[in-house]
Tab-separated table of C-alpha atoms and ligand atoms in Angstrom:
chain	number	residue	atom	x	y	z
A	1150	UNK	CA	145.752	95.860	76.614
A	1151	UNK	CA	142.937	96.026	78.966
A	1152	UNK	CA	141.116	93.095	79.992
A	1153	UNK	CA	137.429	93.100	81.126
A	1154	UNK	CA	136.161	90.526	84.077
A	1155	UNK	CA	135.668	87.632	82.280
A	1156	UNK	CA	132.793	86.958	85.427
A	1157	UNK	CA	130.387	89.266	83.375
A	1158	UNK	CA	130.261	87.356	79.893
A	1159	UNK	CA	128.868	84.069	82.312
A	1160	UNK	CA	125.705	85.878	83.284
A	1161	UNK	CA	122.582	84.533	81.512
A	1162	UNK	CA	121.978	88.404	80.658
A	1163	UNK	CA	118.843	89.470	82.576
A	1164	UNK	CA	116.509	86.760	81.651
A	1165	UNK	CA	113.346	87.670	83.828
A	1166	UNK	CA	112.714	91.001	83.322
A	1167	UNK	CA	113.411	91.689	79.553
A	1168	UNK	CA	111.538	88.414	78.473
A	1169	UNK	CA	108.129	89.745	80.061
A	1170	UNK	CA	108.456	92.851	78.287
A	1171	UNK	CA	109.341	91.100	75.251
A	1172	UNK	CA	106.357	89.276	75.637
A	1173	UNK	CA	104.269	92.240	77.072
A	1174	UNK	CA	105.167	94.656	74.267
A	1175	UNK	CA	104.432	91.828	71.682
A	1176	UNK	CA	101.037	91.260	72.896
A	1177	UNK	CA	100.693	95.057	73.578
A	1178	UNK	CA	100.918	95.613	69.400
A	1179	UNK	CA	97.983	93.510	68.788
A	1180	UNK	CA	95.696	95.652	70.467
A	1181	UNK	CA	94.763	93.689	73.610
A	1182	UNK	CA	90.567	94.048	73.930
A	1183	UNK	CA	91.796	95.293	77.236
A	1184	UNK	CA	93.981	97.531	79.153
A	1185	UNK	CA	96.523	95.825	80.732
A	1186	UNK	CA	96.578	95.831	84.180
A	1187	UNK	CA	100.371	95.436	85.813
A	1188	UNK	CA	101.074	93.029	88.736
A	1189	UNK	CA	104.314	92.251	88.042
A	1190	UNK	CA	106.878	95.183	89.107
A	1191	UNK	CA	108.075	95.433	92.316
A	1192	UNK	CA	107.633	99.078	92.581
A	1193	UNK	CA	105.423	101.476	95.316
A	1194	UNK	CA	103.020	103.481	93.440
A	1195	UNK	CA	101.736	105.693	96.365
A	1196	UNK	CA	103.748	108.597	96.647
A	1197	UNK	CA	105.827	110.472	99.571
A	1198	UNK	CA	103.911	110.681	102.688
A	1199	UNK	CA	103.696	114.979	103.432
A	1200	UNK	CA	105.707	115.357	106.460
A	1201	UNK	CA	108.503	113.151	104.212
A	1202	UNK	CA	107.799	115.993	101.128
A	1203	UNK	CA	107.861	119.041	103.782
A	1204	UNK	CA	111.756	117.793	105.359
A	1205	UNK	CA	112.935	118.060	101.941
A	1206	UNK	CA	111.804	121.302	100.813
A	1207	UNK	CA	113.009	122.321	104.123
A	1208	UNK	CA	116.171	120.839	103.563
A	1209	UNK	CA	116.588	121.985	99.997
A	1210	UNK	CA	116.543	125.703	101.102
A	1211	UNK	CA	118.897	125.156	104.080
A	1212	UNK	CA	121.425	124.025	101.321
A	1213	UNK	CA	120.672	127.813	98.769
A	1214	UNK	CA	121.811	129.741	102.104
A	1215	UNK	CA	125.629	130.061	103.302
A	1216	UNK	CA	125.102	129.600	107.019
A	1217	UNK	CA	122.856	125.890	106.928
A	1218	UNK	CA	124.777	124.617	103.542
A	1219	UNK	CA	126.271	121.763	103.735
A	1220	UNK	CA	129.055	119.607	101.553
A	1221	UNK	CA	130.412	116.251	102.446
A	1222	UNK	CA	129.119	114.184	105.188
A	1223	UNK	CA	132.032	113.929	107.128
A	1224	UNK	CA	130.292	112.306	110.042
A	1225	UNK	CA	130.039	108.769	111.150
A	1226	UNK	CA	129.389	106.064	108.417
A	1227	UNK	CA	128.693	108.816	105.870
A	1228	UNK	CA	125.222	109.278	108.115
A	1229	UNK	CA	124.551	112.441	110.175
A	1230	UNK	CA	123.578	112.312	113.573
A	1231	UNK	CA	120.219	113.199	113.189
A	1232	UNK	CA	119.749	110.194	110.826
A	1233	UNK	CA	121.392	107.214	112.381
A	1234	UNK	CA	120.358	108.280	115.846
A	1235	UNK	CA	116.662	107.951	114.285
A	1236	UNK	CA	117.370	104.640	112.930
A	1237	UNK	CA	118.812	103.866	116.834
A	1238	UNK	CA	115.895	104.782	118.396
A	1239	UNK	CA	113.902	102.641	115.993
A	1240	UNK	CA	115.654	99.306	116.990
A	1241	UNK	CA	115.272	100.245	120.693
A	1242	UNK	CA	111.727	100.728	120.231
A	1243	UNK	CA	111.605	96.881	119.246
A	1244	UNK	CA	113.896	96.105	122.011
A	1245	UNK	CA	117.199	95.796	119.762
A	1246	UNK	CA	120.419	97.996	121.116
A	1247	UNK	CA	122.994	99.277	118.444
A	1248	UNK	CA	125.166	101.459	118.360
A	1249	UNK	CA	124.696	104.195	116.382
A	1250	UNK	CA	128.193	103.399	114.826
A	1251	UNK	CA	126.506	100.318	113.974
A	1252	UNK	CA	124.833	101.938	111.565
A	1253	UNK	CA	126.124	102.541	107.928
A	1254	UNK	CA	123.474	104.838	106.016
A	1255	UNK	CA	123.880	104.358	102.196
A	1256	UNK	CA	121.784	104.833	98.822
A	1257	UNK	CA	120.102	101.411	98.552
A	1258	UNK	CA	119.755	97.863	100.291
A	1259	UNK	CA	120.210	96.776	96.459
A	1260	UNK	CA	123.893	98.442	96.347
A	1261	UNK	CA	124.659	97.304	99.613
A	1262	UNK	CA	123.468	93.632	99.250
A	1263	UNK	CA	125.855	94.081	96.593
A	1264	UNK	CA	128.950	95.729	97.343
A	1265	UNK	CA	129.174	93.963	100.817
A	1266	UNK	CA	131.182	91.162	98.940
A	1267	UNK	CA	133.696	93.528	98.775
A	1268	UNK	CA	134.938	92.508	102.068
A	1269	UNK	CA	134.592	88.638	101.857
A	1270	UNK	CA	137.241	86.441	99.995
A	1271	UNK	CA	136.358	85.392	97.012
A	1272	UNK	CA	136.835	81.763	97.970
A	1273	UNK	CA	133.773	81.789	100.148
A	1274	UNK	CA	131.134	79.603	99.195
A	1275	UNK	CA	127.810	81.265	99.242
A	1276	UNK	CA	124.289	80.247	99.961
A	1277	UNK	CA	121.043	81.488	98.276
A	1278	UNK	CA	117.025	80.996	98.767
A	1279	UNK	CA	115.271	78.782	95.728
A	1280	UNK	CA	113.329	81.193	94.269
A	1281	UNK	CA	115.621	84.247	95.182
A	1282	UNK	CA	115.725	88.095	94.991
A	1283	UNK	CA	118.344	88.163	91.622
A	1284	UNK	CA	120.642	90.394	92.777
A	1285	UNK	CA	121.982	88.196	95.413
A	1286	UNK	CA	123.588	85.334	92.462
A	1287	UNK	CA	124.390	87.915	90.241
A	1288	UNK	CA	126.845	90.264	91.882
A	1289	UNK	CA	128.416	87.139	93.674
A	1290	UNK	CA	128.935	85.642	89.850
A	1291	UNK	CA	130.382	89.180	88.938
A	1292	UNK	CA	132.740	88.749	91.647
A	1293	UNK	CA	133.573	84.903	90.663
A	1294	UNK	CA	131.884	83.234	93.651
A	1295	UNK	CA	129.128	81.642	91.621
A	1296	UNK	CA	131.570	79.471	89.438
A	1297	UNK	CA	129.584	78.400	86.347
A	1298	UNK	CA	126.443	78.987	84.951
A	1299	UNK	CA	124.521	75.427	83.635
A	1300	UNK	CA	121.706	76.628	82.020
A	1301	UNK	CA	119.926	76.217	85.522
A	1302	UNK	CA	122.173	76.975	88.136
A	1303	UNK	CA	125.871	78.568	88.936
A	1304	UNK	CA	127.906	75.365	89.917
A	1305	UNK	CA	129.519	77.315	93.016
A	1306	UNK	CA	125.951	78.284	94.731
A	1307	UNK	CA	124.236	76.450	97.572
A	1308	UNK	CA	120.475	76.823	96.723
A	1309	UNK	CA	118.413	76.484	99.539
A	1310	UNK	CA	114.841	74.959	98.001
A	1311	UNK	CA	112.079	76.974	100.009
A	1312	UNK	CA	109.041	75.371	99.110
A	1313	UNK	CA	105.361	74.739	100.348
A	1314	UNK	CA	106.774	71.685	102.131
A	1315	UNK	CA	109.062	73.654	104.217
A	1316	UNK	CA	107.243	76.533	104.272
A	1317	UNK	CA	109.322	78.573	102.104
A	1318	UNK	CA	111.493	78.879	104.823
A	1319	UNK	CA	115.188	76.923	103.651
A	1320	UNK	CA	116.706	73.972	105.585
A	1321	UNK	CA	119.944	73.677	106.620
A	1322	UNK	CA	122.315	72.277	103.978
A	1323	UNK	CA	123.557	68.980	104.097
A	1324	UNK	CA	127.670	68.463	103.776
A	1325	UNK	CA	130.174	71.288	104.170
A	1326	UNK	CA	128.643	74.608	105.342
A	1327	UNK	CA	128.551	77.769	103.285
A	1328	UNK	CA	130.511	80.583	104.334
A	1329	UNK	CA	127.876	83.503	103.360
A	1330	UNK	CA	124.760	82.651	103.920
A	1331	UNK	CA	121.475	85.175	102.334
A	1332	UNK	CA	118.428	85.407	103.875
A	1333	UNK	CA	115.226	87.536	102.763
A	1334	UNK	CA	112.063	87.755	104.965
A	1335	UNK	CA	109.448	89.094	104.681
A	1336	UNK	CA	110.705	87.506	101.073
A	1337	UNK	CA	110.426	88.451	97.960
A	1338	UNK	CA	109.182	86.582	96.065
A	1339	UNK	CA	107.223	84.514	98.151
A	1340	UNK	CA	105.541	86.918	100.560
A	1341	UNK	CA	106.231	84.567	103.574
A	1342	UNK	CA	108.370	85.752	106.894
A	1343	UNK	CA	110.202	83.535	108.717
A	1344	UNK	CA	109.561	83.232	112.583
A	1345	UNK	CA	112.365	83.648	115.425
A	1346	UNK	CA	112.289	80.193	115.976
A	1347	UNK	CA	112.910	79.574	112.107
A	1348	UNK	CA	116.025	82.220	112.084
A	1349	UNK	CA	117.456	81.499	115.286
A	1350	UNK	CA	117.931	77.967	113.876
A	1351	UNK	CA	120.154	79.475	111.313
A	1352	UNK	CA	121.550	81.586	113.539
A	1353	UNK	CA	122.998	79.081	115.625
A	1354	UNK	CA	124.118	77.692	112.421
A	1355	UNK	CA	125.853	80.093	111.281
A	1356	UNK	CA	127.340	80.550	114.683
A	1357	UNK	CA	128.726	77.003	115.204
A	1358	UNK	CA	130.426	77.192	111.850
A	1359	UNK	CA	131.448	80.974	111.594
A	1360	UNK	CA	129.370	81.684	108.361
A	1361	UNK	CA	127.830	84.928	108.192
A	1362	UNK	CA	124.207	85.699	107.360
A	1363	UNK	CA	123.373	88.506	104.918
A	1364	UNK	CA	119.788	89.442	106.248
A	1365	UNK	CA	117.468	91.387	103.959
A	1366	UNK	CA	115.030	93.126	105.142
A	1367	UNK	CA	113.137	95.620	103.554
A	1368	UNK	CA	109.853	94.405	103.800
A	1369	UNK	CA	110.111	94.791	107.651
A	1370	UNK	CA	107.609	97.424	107.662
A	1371	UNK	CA	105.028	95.220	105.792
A	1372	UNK	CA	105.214	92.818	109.284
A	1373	UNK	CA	101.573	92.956	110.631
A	1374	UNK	CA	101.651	89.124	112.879
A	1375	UNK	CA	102.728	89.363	116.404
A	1376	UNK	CA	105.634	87.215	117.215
A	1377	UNK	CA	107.749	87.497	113.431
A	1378	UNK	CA	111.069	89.568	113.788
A	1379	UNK	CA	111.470	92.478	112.195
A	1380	UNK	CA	114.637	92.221	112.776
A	1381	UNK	CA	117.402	89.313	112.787
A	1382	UNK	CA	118.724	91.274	116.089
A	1383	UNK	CA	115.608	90.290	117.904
A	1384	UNK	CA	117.062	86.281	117.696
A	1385	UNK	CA	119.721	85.948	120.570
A	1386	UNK	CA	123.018	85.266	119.365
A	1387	UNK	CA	122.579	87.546	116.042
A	1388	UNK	CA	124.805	89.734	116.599
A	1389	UNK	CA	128.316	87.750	116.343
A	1390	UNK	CA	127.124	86.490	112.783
A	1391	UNK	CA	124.562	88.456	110.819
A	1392	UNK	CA	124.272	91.664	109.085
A	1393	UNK	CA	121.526	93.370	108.533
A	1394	UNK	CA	120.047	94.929	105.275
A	1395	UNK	CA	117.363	97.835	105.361
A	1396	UNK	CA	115.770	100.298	102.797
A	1397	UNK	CA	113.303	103.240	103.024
A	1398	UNK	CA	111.970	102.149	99.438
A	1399	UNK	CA	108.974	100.261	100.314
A	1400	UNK	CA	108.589	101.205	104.149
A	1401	UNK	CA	108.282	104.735	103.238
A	1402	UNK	CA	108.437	104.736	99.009
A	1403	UNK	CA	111.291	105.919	98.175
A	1404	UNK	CA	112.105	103.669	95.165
A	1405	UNK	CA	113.082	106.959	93.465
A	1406	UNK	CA	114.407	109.190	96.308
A	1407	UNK	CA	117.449	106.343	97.339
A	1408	UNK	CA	118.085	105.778	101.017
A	1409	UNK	CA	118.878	102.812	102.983
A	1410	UNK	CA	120.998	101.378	105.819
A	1411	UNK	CA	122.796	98.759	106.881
A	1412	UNK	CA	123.667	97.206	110.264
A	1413	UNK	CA	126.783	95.663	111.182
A	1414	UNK	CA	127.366	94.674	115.180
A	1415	UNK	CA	130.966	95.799	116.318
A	1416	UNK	CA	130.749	92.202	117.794
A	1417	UNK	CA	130.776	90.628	114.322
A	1418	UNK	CA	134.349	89.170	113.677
A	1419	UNK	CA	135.955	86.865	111.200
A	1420	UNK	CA	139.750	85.991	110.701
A	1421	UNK	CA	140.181	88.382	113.335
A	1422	UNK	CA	139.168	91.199	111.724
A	1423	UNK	CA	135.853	93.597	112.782
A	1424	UNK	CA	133.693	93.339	109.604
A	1425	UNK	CA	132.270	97.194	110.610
A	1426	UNK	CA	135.508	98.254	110.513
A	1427	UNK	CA	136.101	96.852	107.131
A	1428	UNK	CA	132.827	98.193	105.278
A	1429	UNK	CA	133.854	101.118	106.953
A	1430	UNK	CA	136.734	101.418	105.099
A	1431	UNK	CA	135.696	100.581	102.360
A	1432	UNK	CA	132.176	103.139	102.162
A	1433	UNK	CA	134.937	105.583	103.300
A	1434	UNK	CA	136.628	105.250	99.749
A	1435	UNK	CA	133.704	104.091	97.637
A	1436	UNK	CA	131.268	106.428	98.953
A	1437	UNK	CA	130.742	109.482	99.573
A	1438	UNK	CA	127.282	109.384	101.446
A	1439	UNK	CA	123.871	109.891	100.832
A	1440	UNK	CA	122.321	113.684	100.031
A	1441	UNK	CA	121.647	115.990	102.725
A	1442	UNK	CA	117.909	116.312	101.312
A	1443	UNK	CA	117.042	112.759	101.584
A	1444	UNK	CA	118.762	112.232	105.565
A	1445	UNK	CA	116.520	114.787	106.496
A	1446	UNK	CA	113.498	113.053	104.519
A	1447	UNK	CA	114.355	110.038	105.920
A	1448	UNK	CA	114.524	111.371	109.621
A	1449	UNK	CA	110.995	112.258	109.036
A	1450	UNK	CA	109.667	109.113	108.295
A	1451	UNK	CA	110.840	108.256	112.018
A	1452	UNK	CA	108.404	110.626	113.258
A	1453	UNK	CA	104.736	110.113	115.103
A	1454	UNK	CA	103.404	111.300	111.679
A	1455	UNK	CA	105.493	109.815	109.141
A	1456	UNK	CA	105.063	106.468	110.894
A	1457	UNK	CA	100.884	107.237	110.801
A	1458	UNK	CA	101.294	108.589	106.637
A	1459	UNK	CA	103.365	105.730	105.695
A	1460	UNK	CA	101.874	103.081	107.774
A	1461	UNK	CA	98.803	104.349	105.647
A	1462	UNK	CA	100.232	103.412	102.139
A	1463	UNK	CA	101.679	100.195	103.650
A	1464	UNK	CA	97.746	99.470	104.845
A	1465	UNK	CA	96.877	100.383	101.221
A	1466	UNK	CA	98.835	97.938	99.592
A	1467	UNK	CA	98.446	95.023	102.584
A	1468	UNK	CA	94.752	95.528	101.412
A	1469	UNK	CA	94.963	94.845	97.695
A	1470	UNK	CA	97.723	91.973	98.759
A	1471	UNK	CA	94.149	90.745	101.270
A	1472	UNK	CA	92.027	91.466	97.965
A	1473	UNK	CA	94.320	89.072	95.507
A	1474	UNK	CA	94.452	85.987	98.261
A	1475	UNK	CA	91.224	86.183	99.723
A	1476	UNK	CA	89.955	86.353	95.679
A	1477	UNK	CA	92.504	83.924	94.025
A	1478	UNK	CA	91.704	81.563	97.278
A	1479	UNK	CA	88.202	81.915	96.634
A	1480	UNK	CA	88.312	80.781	93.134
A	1481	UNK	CA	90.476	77.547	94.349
A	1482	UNK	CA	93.705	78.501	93.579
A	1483	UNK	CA	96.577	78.056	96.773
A	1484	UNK	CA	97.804	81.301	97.568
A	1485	UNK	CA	100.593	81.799	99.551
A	1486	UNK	CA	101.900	85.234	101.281
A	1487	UNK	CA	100.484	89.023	101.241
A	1488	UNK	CA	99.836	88.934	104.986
A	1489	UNK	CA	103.162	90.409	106.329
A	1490	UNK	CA	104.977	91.075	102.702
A	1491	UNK	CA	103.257	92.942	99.262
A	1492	UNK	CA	104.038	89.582	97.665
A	1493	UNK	CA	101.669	87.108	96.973
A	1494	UNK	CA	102.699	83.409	95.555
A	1495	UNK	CA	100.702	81.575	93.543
A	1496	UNK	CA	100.788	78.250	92.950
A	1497	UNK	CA	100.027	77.491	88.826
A	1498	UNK	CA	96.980	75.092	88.660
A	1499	UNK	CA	97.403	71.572	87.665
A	1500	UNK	CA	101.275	72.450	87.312
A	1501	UNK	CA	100.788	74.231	84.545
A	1502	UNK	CA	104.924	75.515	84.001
A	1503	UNK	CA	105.042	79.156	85.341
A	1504	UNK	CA	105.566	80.749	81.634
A	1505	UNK	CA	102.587	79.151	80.011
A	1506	UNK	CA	100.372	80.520	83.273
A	1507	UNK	CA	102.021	83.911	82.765
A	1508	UNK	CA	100.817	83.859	79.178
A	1509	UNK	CA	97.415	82.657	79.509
A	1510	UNK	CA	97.000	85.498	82.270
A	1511	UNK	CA	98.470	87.797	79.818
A	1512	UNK	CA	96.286	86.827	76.785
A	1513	UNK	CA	93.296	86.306	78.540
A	1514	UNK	CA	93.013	88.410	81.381
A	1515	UNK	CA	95.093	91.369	80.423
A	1516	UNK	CA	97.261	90.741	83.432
A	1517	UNK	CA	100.708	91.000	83.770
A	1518	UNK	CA	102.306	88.922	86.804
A	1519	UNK	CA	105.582	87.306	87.344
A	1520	UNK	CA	106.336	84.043	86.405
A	1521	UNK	CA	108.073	82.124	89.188
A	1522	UNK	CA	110.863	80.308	87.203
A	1523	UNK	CA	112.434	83.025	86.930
A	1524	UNK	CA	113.083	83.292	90.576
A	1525	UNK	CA	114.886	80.072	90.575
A	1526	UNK	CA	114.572	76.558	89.476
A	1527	UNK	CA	111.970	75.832	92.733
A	1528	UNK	CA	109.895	78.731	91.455
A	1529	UNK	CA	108.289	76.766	88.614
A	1530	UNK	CA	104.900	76.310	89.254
A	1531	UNK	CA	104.021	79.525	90.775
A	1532	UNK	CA	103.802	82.683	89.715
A	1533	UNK	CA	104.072	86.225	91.695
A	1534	UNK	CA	101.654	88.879	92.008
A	1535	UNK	CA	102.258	92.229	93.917
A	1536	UNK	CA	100.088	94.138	95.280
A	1537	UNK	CA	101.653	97.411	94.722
A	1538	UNK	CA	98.711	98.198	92.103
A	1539	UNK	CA	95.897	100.492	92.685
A	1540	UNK	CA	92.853	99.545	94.679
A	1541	UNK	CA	90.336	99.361	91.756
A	1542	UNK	CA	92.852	98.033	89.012
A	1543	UNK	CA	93.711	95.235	91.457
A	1544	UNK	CA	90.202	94.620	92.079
A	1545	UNK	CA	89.605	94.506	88.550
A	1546	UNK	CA	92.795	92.023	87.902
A	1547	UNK	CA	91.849	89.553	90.765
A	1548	UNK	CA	87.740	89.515	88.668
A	1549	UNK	CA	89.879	88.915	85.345
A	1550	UNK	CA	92.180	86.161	86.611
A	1551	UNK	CA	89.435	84.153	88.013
A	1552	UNK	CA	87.517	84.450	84.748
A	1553	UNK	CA	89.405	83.211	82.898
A	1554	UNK	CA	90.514	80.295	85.414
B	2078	PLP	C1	113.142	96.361	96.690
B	2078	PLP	C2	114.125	95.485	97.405
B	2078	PLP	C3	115.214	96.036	98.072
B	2078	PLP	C4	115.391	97.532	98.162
B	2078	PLP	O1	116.420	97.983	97.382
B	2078	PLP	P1	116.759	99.531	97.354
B	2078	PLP	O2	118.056	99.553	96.595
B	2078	PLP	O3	116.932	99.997	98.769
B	2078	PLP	O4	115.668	100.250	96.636
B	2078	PLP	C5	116.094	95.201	98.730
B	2078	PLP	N1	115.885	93.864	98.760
B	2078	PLP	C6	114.827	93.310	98.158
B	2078	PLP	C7	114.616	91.842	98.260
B	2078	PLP	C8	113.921	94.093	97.450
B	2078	PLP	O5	112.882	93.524	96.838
């Protein structure tokens, strides 16, 4: 008889995401006097910048002729050379060296945020962000890292509050350290990035006590400030503890056309044992690469005109995020965010709980947002907006939400 992974049946089964369309949908059937205008989903709504379009119709009819088709990737870290020596360049640019077998080229930052527990014992005890990106708890409780889940919390997990007080930045834990260790900036959901001083804090941390940091970064493109890494690479001492998660989803949109990458330094060791070599071994039997198509799309993103075309949609939706503060701030509300992230976080006024502000938006204003409970216990009290909308509609959502304030 088969047995599943019991691990599954403790996950609280998707709570966020179904329960606002639950309540959308219900509201939705009573014929809203409204439209409803979406600032909830954390998806890009411009689409593929040309030159991105053009490499992959390119591409596509290299692959109907014999002499420029092509099968498996058998190249380095499933990536071809045009690819990862693209991504290369791009860290040098920004003063960062890595090798370009450094570089592991894969589908998503979700998958590999992930999988990458694949290679860690699953004794470790893991660290996560209060609010936090979901996917981070929940494939560490399908593994059986989390322990159990309370109602609240998993009883295995270090949360990390990141609040206004600390900037929504995390403090070191008291007490025993964690082994893996996730960090998110710019974050979602809060829209904030941490400075090098704030990671290389953490980095020494992790450092000292031979944890590992699992840095996300796919905002990185939405960093306008001078002086906030956009990379964990830039902080001295990075390299012997952190990897590094990146994604061509919302730097260049391609939510829908799937590629990412992820860094690990050949200088990154633990029991001994190179951690590249490891997730190279294991994307080596797990994987089987990313499409021809969507390298080549991705190489173009790289160059002087796909960085202009999608700098251009990342300037589109950095001004709706300046819209939503600059409007919500205006009407007295404390807005945090949207300045080098798509995020904006919004505290609920007079602590009104996160749900009930969701509602009232939703009801009154015709505007769907994110409540920020279900980030994490530390979200309560907030809720998130994105600014991934349309100019006008977010105009139109940030005059609704103040009305009805
Ligand atoms: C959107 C997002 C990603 C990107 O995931 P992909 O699988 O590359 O689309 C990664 N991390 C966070 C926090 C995100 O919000």
């Amino acid at each position: 008889m088969a047995h599943i992974n019991q691990n599954f049946l403790k996950l609280p089964g998707g709570y966020l995401f179904p329960e606002i369309g639950r309540r959308v949908r219900a509201f939705s059937a009573q014929n809203p006097p409204m439209p409803l205008i979406r600032l909830g989903i954390g998806d890009v709504t411009q689409p593929l910048a040309p030159v991105v379009v053009d490499a992959m119709v390119k591409a596509s009819k290299e692959m109907g002729v014999k002499e420029t088709f092509r099968g498996y990737c058998e190249e380095t870290c499933c990536a071809y050379d045009f690819l990862r020596f693209a991504i290369q360049n791009s860290y040098k640019e920004r003063g960062v060296d890595i090798a370009d077998d450094e570089i592991f080229v894969s589908d998503g930052a979700k998958s590999d945020c992930g999988n990458i527990g694949d290679i860690f014992s699953v004794d470790n005890v893991v660290a996560v962000c209060d609010p936090v990106y979901p996917v981070y708890v929940d494939t560490n409780a399908m593994a059986g890292r989390a322990g159990d889940h309370d109602g609240e919390k998993w009883t295995n997990l270090i949360y990390l509050p990141c609040t206004a007080e600390n900037g929504f930045f995390p403090e070191l834990p008291q007490g025993k350290a964690p082994d893996l260790i996730y960090i998110c900036s710019p974050n979602n959901p809060t829209g904030t990035a941490a400075t090098r001083e704030q990671l290389k804090v953490w980095v020494d941390y992790a450092n000292a006590h031979d944890s590992v940091i699992l840095y996300d970064s796919a905002y990185e493109a939405f960093i306008r400030e001078e002086g906030i890494p956009h990379s964990i690479f830039e902080v001295e001492g990075a390299k012997t503890c952190a990897i590094e998660f990146r994604s061509f989803s919302k730097t260049a949109g391609f939510t829908g056309t799937r590629c990412a990458y992820t860094v690990i330094p050949k200088a990154l060791e633990r029991d001994g044992a190179s951690l590249n070599a490891l997730w190279n071994r294991r994307q080596g039997t797990k994987f089987n690469g990313v499409p021809y198509v969507i390298q080549r799309a991705a190489e173009a993103v790289f160059t002087d005109e796909g960085k202009a075309q999608t700098k251009a949609a990342i300037d589109y939706y950095l001004n709706n995020a300046k819209v939503i503060r600059e409007g919500l701030t205006a009407a007295g509300l404390t807005v945090y965010g949207g300045v080098n992230a798509p995020y904006l976080w919004v505290e609920t006024p007079n602590h009104t709980p996160s749900w009930d502000f969701f509602d009232l938006l939703l009801k009154q204003a015709c505007v769907v947002t994110t409540p920020g409970a279900g980030f994490g216990p530390s979200g309560e009290g907030y809720i998130r907006v994105t600014a991934f909308g349309g100019a006008d509609a977010t105009k139109e959502a940030v005059r609704r939400i103040v009305s009805v304030l």
